[in-house]
PDB file of C-alpha atoms in Angstrom:
ATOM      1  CA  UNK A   1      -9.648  -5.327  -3.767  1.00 37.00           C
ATOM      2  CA  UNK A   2      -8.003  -8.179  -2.237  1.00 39.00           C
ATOM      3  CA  UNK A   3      -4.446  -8.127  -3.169  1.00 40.00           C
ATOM      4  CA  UNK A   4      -2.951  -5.036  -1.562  1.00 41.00           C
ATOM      5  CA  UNK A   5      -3.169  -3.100   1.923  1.00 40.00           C
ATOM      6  CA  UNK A   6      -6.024  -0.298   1.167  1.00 41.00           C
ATOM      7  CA  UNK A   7      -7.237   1.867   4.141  1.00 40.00           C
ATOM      8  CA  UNK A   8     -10.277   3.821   2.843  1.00 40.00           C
ATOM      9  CA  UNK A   9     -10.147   7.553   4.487  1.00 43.00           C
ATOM     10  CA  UNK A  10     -11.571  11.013   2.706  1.00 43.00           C
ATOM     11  CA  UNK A  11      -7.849  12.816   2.650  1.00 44.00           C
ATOM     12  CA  UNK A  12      -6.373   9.978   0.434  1.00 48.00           C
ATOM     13  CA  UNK A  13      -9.451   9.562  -1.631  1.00 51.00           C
ATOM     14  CA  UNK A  14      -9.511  13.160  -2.497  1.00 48.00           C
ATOM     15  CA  UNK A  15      -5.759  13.526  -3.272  1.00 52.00           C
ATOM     16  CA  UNK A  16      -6.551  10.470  -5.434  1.00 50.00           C
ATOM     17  CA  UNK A  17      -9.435  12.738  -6.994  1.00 49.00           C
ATOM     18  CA  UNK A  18      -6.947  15.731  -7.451  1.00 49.00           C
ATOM     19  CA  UNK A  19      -4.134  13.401  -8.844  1.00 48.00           C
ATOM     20  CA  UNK A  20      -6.625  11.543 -11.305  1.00 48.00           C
ATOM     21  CA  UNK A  21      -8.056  15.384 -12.502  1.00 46.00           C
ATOM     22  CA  UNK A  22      -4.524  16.626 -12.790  1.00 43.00           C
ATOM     23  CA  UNK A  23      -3.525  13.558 -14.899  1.00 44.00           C
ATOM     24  CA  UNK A  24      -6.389  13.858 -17.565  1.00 46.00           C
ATOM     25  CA  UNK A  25      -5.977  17.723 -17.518  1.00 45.00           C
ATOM     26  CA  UNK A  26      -2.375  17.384 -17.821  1.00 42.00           C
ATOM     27  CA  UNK A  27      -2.432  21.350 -16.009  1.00 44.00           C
ATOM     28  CA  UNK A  28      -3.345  22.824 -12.577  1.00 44.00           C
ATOM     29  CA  UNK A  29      -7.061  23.180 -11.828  1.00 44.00           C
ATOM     30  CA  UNK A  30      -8.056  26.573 -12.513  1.00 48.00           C
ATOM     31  CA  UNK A  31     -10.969  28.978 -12.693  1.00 49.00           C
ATOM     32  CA  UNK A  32     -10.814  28.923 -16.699  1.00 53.00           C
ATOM     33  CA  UNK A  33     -12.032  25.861 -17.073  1.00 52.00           C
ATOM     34  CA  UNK A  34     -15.629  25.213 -18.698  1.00 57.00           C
ATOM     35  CA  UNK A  35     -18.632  23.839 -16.891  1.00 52.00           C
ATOM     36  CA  UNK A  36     -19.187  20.385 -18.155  1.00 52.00           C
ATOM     37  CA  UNK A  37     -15.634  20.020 -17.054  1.00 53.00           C
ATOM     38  CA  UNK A  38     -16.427  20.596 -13.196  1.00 55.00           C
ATOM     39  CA  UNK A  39     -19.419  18.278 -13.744  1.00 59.00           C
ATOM     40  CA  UNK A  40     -16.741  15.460 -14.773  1.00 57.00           C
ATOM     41  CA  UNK A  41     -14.836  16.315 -11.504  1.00 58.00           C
ATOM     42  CA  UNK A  42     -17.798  16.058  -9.284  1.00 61.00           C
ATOM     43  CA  UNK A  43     -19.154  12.554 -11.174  1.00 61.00           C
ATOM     44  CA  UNK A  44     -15.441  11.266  -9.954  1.00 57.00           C
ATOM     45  CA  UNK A  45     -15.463  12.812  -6.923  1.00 56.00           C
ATOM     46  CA  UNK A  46     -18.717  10.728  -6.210  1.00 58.00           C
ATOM     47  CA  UNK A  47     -17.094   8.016  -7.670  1.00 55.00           C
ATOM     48  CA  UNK A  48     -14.748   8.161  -4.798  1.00 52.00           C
ATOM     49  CA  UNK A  49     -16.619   8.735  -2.091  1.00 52.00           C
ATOM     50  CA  UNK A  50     -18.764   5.820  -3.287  1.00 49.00           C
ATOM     51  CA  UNK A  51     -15.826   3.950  -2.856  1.00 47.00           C
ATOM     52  CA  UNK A  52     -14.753   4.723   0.402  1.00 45.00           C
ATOM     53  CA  UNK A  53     -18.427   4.152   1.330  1.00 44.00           C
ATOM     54  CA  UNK A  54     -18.480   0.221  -0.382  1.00 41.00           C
ATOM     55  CA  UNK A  55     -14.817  -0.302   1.194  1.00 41.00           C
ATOM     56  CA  UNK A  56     -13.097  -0.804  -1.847  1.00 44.00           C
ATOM     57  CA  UNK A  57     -10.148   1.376  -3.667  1.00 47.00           C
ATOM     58  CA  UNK A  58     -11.020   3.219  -7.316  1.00 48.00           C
ATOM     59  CA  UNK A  59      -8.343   1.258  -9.343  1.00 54.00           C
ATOM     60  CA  UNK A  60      -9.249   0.907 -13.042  1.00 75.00           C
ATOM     61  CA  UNK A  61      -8.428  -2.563 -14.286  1.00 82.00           C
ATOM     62  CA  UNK A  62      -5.331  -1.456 -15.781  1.00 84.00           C
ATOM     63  CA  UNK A  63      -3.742  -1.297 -11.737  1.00 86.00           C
ATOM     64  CA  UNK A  64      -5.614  -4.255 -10.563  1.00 87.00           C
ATOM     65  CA  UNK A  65      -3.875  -6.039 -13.381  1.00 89.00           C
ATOM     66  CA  UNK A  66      -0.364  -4.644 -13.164  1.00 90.00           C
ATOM     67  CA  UNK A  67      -0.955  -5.630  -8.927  1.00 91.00           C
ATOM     68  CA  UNK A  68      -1.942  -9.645 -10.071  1.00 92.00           C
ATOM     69  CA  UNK A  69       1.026  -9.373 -12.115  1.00 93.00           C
ATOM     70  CA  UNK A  70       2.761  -8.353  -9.140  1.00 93.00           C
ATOM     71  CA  UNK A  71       2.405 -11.044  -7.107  1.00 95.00           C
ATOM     72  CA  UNK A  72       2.041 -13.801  -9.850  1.00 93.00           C
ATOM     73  CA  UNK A  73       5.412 -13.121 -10.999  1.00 93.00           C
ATOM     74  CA  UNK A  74       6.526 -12.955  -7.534  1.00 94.00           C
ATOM     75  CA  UNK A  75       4.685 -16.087  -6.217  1.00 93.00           C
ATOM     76  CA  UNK A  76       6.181 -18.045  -9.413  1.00 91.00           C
ATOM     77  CA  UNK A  77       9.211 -18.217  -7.187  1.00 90.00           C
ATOM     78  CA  UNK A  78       7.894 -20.331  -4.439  1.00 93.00           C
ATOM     79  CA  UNK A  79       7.867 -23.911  -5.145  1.00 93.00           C
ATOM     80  CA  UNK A  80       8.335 -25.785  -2.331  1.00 95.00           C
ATOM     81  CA  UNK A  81       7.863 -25.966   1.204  1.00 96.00           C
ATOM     82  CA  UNK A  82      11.414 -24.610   1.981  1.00 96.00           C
ATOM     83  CA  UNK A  83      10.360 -21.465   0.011  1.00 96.00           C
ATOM     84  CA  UNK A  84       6.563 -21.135   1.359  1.00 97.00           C
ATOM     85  CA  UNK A  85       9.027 -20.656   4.979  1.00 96.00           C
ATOM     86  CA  UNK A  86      11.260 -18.199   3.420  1.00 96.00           C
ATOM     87  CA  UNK A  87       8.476 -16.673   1.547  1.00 96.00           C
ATOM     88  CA  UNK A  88       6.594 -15.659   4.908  1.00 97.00           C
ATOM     89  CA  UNK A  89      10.087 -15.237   6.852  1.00 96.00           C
ATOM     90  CA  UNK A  90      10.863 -12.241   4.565  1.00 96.00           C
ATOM     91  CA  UNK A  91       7.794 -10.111   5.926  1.00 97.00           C
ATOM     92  CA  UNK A  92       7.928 -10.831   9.812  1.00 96.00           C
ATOM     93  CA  UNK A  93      10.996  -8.563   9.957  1.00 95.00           C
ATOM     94  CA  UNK A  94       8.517  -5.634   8.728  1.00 95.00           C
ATOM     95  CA  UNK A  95       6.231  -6.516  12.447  1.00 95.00           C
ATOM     96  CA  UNK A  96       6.449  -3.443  14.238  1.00 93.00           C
ATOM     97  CA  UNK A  97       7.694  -1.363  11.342  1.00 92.00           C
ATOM     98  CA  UNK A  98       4.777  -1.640   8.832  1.00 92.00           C
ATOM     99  CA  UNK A  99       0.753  -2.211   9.276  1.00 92.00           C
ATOM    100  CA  UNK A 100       0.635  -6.237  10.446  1.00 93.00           C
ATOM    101  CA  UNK A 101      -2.802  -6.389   8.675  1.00 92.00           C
ATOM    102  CA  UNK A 102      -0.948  -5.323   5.204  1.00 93.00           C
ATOM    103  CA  UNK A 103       1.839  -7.835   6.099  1.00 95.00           C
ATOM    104  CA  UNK A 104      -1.076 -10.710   6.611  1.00 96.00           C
ATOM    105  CA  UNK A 105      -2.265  -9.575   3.439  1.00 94.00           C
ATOM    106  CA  UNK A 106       0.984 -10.351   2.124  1.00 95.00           C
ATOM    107  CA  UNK A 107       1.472 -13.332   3.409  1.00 96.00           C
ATOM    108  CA  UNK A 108      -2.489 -14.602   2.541  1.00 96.00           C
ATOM    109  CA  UNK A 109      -0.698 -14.226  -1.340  1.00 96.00           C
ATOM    110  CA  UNK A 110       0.439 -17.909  -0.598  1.00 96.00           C
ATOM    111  CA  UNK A 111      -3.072 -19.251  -1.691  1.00 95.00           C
ATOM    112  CA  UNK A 112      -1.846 -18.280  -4.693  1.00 93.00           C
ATOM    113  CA  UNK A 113       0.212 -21.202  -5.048  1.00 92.00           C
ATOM    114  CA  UNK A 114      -0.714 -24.649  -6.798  1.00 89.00           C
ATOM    115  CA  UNK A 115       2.136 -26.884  -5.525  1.00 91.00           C
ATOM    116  CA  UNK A 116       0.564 -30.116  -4.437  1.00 92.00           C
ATOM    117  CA  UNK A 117       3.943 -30.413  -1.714  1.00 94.00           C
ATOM    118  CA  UNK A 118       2.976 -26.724  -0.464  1.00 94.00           C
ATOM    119  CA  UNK A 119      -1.041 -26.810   0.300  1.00 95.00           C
ATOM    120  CA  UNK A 120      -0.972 -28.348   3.673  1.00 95.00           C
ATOM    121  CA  UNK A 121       1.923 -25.583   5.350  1.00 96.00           C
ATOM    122  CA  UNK A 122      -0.331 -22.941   2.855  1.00 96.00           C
ATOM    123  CA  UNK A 123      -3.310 -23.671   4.534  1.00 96.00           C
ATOM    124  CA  UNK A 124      -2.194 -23.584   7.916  1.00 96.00           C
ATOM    125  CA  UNK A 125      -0.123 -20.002   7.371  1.00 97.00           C
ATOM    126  CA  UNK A 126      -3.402 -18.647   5.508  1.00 96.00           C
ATOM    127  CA  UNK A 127      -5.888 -19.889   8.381  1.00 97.00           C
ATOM    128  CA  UNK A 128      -3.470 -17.989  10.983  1.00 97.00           C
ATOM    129  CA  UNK A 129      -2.985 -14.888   8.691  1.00 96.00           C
ATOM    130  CA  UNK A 130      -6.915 -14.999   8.197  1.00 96.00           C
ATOM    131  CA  UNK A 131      -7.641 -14.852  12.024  1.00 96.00           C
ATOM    132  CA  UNK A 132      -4.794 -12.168  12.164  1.00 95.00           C
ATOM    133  CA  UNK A 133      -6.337 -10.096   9.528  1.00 93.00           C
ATOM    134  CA  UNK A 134      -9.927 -10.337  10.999  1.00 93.00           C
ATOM    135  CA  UNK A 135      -8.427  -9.814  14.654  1.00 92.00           C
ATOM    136  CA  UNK A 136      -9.380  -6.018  16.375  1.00 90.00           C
ATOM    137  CA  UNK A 137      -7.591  -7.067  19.641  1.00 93.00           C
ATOM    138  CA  UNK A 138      -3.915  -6.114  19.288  1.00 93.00           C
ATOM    139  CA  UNK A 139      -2.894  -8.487  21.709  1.00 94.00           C
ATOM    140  CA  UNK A 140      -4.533 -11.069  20.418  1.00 95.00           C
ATOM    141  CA  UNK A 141      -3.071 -10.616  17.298  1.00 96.00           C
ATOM    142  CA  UNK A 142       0.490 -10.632  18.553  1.00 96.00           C
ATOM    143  CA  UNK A 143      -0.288 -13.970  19.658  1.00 96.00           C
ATOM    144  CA  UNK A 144      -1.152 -15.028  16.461  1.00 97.00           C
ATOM    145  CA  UNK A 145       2.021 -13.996  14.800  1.00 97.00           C
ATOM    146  CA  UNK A 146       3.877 -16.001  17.715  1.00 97.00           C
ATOM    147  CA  UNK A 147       2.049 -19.220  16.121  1.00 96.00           C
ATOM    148  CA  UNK A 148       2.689 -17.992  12.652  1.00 97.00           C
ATOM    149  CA  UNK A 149       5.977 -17.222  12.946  1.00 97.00           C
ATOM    150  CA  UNK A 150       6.945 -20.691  15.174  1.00 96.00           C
ATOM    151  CA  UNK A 151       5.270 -22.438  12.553  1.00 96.00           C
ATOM    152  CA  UNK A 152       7.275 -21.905   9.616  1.00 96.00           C
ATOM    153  CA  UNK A 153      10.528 -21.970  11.471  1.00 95.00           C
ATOM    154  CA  UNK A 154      11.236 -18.121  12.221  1.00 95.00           C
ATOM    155  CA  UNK A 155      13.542 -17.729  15.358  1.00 91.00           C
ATOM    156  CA  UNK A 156      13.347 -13.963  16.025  1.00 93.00           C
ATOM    157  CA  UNK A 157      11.653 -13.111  18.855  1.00 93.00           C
ATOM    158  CA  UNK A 158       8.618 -10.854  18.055  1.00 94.00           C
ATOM    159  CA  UNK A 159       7.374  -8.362  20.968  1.00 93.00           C
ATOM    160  CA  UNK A 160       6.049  -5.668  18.648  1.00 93.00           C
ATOM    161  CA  UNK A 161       3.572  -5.205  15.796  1.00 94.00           C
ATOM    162  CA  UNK A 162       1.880  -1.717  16.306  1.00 91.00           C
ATOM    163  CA  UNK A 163       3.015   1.569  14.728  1.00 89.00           C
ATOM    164  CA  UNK A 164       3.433   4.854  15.346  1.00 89.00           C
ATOM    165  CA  UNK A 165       3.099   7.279  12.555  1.00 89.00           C
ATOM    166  CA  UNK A 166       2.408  10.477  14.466  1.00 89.00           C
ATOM    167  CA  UNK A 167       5.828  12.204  14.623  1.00 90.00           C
ATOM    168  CA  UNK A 168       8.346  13.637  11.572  1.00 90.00           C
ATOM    169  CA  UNK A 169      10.807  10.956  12.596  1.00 91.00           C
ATOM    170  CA  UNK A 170       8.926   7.736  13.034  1.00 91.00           C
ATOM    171  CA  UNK A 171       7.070   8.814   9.131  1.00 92.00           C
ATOM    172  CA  UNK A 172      10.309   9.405   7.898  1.00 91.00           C
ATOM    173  CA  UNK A 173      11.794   6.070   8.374  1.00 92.00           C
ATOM    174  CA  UNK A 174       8.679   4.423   7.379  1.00 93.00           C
ATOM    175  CA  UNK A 175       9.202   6.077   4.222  1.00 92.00           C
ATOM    176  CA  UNK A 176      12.344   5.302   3.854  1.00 92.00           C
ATOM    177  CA  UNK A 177      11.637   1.619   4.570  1.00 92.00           C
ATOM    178  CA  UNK A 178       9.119   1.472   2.339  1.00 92.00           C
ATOM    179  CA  UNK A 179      11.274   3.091  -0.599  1.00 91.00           C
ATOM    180  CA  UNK A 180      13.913   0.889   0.150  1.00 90.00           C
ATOM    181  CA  UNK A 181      15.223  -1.478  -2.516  1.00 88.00           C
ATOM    182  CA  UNK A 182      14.082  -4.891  -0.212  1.00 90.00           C
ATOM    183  CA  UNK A 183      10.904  -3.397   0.024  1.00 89.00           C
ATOM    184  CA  UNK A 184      10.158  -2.551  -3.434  1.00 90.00           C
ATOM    185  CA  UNK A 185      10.610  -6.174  -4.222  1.00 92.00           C
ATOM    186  CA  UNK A 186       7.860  -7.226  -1.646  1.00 94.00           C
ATOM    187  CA  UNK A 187       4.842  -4.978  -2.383  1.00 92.00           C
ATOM    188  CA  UNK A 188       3.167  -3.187  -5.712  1.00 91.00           C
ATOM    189  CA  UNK A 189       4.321  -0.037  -6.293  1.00 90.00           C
ATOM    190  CA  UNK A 190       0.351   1.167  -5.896  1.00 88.00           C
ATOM    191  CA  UNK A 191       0.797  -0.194  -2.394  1.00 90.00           C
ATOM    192  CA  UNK A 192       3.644   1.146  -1.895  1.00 91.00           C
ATOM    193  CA  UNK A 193       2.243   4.974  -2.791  1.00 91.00           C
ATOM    194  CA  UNK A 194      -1.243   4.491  -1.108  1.00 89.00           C
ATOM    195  CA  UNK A 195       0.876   3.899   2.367  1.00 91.00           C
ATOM    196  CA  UNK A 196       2.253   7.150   1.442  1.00 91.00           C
ATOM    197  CA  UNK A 197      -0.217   9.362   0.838  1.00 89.00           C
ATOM    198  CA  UNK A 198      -2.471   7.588   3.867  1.00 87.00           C
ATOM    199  CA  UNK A 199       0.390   9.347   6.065  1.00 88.00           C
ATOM    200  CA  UNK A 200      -1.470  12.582   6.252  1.00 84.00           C
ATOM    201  CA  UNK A 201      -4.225  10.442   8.244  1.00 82.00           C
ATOM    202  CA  UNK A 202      -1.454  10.106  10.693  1.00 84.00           C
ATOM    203  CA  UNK A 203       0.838  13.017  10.540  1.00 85.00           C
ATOM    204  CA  UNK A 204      -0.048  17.009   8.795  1.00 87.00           C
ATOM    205  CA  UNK A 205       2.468  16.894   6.139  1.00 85.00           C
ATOM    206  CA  UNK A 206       2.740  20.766   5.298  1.00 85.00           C
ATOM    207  CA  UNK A 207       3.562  22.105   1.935  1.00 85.00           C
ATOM    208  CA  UNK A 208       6.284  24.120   3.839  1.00 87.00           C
ATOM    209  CA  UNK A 209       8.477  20.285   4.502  1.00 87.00           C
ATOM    210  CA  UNK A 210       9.346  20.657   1.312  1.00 86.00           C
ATOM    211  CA  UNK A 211      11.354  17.107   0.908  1.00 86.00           C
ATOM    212  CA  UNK A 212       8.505  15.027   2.820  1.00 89.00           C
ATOM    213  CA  UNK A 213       5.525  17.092   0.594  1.00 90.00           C
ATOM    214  CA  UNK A 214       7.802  16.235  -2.247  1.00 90.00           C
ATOM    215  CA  UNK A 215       7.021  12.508  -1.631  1.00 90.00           C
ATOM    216  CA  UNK A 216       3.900  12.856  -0.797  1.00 91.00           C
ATOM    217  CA  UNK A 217       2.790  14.824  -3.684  1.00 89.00           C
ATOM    218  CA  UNK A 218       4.863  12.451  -5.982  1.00 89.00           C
ATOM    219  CA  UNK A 219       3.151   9.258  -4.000  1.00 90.00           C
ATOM    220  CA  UNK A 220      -0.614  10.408  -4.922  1.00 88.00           C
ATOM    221  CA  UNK A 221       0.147  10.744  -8.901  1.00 88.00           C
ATOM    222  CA  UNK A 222       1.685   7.420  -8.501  1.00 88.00           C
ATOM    223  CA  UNK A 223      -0.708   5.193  -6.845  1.00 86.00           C
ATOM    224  CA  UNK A 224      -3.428   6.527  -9.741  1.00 85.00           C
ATOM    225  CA  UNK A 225      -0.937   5.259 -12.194  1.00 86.00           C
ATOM    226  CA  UNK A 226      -0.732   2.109 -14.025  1.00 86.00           C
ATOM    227  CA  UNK A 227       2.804   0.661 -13.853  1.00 87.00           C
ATOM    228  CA  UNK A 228       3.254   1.306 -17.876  1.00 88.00           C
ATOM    229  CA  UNK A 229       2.317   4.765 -16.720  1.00 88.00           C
ATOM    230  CA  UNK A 230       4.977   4.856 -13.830  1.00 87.00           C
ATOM    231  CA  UNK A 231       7.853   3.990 -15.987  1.00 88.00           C
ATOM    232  CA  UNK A 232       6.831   6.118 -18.597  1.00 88.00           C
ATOM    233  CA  UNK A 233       6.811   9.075 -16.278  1.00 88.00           C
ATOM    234  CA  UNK A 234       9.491   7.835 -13.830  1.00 88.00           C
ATOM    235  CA  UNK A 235       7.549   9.675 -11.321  1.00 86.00           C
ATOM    236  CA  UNK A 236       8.267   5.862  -8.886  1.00 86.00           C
ATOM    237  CA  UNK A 237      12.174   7.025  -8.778  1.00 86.00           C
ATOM    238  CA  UNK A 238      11.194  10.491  -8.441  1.00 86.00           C
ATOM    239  CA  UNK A 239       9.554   9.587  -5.285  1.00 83.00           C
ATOM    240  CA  UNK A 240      12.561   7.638  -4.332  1.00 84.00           C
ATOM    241  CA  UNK A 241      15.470   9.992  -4.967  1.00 83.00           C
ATOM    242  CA  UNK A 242      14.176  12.506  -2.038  1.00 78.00           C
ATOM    243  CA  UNK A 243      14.154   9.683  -0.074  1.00 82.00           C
ATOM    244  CA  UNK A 244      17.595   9.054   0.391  1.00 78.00           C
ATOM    245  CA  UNK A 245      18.211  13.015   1.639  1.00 74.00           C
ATOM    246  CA  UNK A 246      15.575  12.393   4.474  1.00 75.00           C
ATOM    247  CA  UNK A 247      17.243  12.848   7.804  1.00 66.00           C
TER     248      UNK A 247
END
């Protein structure tokens, strides 16, 4: 999947398995169920891991289309050069904050466009976000967001793009930027939830922190959602309103 930040790892993939079971079930797992049923959960659960083996995330074609929608309706706002700039100058303030690879990934949207005025600054932004993406060395790819950022005209000074995601604090203002209304214009709601629930890869979110489980929890029904699905449920503000207490 090439239109959303997707770090394959067995704890999210398996609270994507229990979300998915506990949304066709519509009930907890239990003991009572019949056999055949377990037989579906373990053809899913190899679905999964098949997954994280090829690389790719399990979204059904009903998220993969509600995430081109995404960024087609939000790419249908850029058309000129002026906006291209503004367009990648919206995301550099999240260097530091959020994963640079998912903000390249962001930013590699511009291709995207078909505005004859916009292909040659395109081109050069997606070339550097490429070689970001694709670049290991963290150093190296602070560099690279130097010549990204000079070229389309942003001033800040950027002296930061790694995070640190092992500590209550530093995970709960991620999540806080990430639920935040700027944000939540700028990324999928799937994305969105999958940086959630790939916390726990980071930081053991217990049951017994009841507000950031709460999330969490909330975040791994989500991301298995389609967005017709999300409103229906409101489970995205759900996530949200616990947000706002985190402190």
């Amino acid at each position: 999947m090439d239109d959303g930040f997707f770090v394959p790892d067995p704890k999210s993939y398996y609270r994507y398995y229990l979300a998915t079971v506990k949304q066709r079930n519509n009930c907890p797992i239990n003991n009572d169920e019949p056999w055949f049923i377990y037989v579906i959960d373990l053809l899913i659960l190899f679905e999964i891991f098949y997954h994280i083996y090829m690389n790719t995330p399990p979204l059904n074609n009903l998220i993969r289309n509600d995430i081109d929608m995404f960024w087609s309706n939000r790419l249908g706002l850029v058309r000129s050069v002026a906006d291209v700039r503004l367009f990648v100058c919206e995301y550099l303030p999240l260097l530091g904050i959020d994963y640079d690879t998912s903000i390249a990934k962001a930013v590699l949207q511009l291709q995207r466009i078909n505005v004859a005025e916009t292909q040659p600054l395109v081109t050069e932004i997606a070339a550097l976000a490429k070689l970001i993406y694709n670049e290991g060395n963290t150093n190296a790819r602070l560099k690279l967001w130097r010549r990204l950022a000079k070229t389309v005209g942003y001033d800040k000074e950027i002296n930061k793009i790694d995070i640190n995601l092992t500590s209550r604090s530093n995970v709960i203002k991620y999540i806080k930027v990430l639920l935040s209304d700027d944000c939540m214009k700028m990324w999928p709601a799937h994305d969105i939830a999958y940086k959630i629930v790939n916390l726990m890869v980071h930081y053991d979110i217990t049951e017994d922190d009841r507000p950031l489980y709460e999330i969490w929890d909330l975040a791994t029904e989500v991301e298995a959602m389609s967005l017709a699905e999300i409103e229906i449920s409101g489970k995205l503000d759900e996530t949200i309103k616990p947000s706002k207490k985190l402190g």
